[in-house]
Every structure is written in C-alpha cells, then in structure tokens.
Amino acid sequence: MLKVNDNYKKLPGSYLFSTIGKKVGAYAKENPDKEIIRLGIGDVTQPIAGAIIEAMHQAVDEMGQAETFHGYAPDLGYEFLRNAIVEHDYKARGCDISADEIFVSDGAKSDSANIQELFAKDSRIAVCDPVYPVYVDSNVMAGRAGTYDEKTGMWSNLIYMPCVMENDFVPEFPGETPDVIYLCLPNNPTGTTIPKAKLQEWVDYANRNGALIIYDGAYEAYISREDVAHSIYECDGARTCAIELKSFSKNAGFTGVRLGYAVVPKELMFDNISLHHMWARRHGTKYNGAPYIIQRAGEAVYSPAGKAQLKEQVAYYMRNAKVIYEGLKEAGYTVFGGVDAPYIWLKTPGKMTSWEFFDFLLEKANVVGTPGAGFGPSGEGYFRLTAFGSYENTRAALARIQAL
C-alpha cells in the first residue's frame, strides 16, 4: 500500500495566497455589487513591452518553419540568452560570472523551492522572519523543518532571523550557526534592503562559517539607491558562498509567461562536492528547459528598446509605491518600504492583528492586501500592499483607505 510523504501533513493550512484568494472569492460572491481593488499578490498589471512582444512574434514565426524550428532547449538554456544575462546583469556591474554558470528556468519561485534538493536532510536553515513562504514550505516538504508550534508559528528546526521595526527590518547574524541562509533583497514582504557594505558582511559571515547563501534578487530592477548592490556577486568572496536567483517576472512582466535563472558558480564546493555539478545534474534530469519563444523574449529584455521600455514600467510601479507610501503616511499609518522595492509594509492600526486588518480593509474599503502573519510570526501586526496595480486603482484604493 502506498505511503505518502508525511511532511506534507505538517504544513499548516494552504499556501498563503491560496487562502487569500479563497477569502476574497467568497466575499465577492456574497457581495457582487462591490468593486474590489487587489493590492495583495505581487502580480504585475502592465502589458509586456512592445520590443519583447515583437521578439516573441518573430520566434513564433521561426517555430512555424522547418529550417528555424526548435525542440528541447539546452539544459542550461540557450546561449543567446545566457550570454545576454552575463553581459548586462554581471559584466556591466563588474561581476565575474560566465555563461555556463547561468541556469535558465521557468522562474525564481521554482528555483527557490527546488534548490533545497541539494542539501542534506539535517541541514540547518536560516530564514528572515517575515519571509517569502516558499523558502519555509519547501524545506517543510523535504522534512527539514521539524515540528510546527501553532502558538508561536515557528518550526523547531528552522533558525529565525527576526526583521522588525526595532532593527529596521534588517536581519542580524543568528545566534546558531546555519548551513544555509536565505536572503531576499530588496525584501519581500517588507520592501526594505541593505547597503552593499552590509551585504559584504553577510558574505564574509557565510565564508567564515562554511554556510551557503541563497540570494533571491527578484526585485533588483527596483533598486534606486547607489549604495545598494544589484547582485551579491558585487561582494568579494561571494563566488565561494552564494547562489543567486533572478526573475523576469517583476522587471519585465513575465508572470504570465515564466522565465528566470539561477547562478551557481563553479567555486561553490561543500562536502568536497561541486554544487554547480549537482545543480546541473538535477537540472538535466528534472527539467526540459524554458520554451524557445520565451527565451527569445528574455533576450529582448536586454535590447536597447527593451531596456528603455522596461525602465518606464518600473518607474510606473514605483510611482504607485510613492502614492501608497505617502497616502498612508498622510492617513496616520506607520509605513516602510516603497523606495527600493514595489512593496509597502505598514503597521496595523491599534491592536488589530494582520488578519483582522485584512478583513477590515476588504469589508470596509473593498481593498485586498496581504496579512503580515502569513509571512511568519514576526509579520504579525504588519500588512503588505503591492504597487503592481494600475495607477488609477492605486489612487482609488488609497482614497478608500484614507476615508476609513
């Protein structure tokens, strides 16, 4: 008789955004006359830029001709895309990364969930708190997180690095020495980040302690301050302690077409084994590559026209972030983020829990956000709003919140 993976039984409830979707769906069904504005999930709303659409059309035409048809993609991804990534995302910033260290995938979410397959079951995992739920849930599914305490909202075998108002939402070195450290900068959900000098301290810490950093740079395109690194490989020594995950979803609107990549340097050696070789073996065995059409679209992201058009889109969303940040400030809320990231993190008013505030906003203002408790125990008492809505809906949502 089949026995299932018992670790799935340990997961509390459903995935955060599935829970939100169900709650909003139920409310909408009961209140069909209400116009709901969704500023919860981090999904983009602007259409894919013209230069990228043009490249996709051309690739579609190529797929219709025997001479230019493409089947399975190479394991690591097509060279034209990996070379463009190296040239524009790394060499342009003085980072020493080669094309065969780039692994193209269908998105950073998949990579951030799958990367844990490289670690031993007894590896100690450190996460920021609050944190993007996939980091935690994927390690729970692998049997690495221990047992869940409903009272504290914490897993017994995870090392939590609280990111709260008192430390400016910046993680501090944990008291216990971890094997793997997940860092997401600019951060989801808090919208905060750290200067390059502070990131260098994390690289030094990891090398000193023989730890690996999983660096999620999905929101790199939104960085505005000059002292913030766009890649962890801008730091000395990162090639021996860090894997970087990048996404085309938030910088180029690829949430509906899916494309991302992982950088696994060849110097990454743990337990006398190359993580680069391990990830290549895993990639080749379990993945057949992102579609040719989508990889051509990714290449167009780095074209002069693509860069110009995407710069405008990022500015559009950051204008929304400014509207939300300033509007909430005017309404008396305590607000963070919105400078180097498209997320605004706010303190819930009074003694409201984050889920109580979620219900309050939904019912009284018909606005959807994300409860901070869904990102971890230190997220309780906070709330996330996204700048990825339309400008008109963003202004309308703020007007509703300010009227409460």
Short mmCIF file of C-alpha atoms in Angstrom, two decimals, residues 30 134 158 398 401:
data_model
loop_
_atom_site.label_atom_id
_atom_site.label_comp_id
_atom_site.label_asym_id
_atom_site.label_seq_id
_atom_site.Cartn_x
_atom_site.Cartn_y
_atom_site.Cartn_z
CA GLU A 30 -21.61 37.35 -1.37
CA VAL A 134 8.19 29.23 -0.40
CA LEU A 158 14.49 26.40 11.48
CA LEU A 398 -5.70 54.94 -1.18
CA ILE A 401 -8.31 53.68 2.93
#
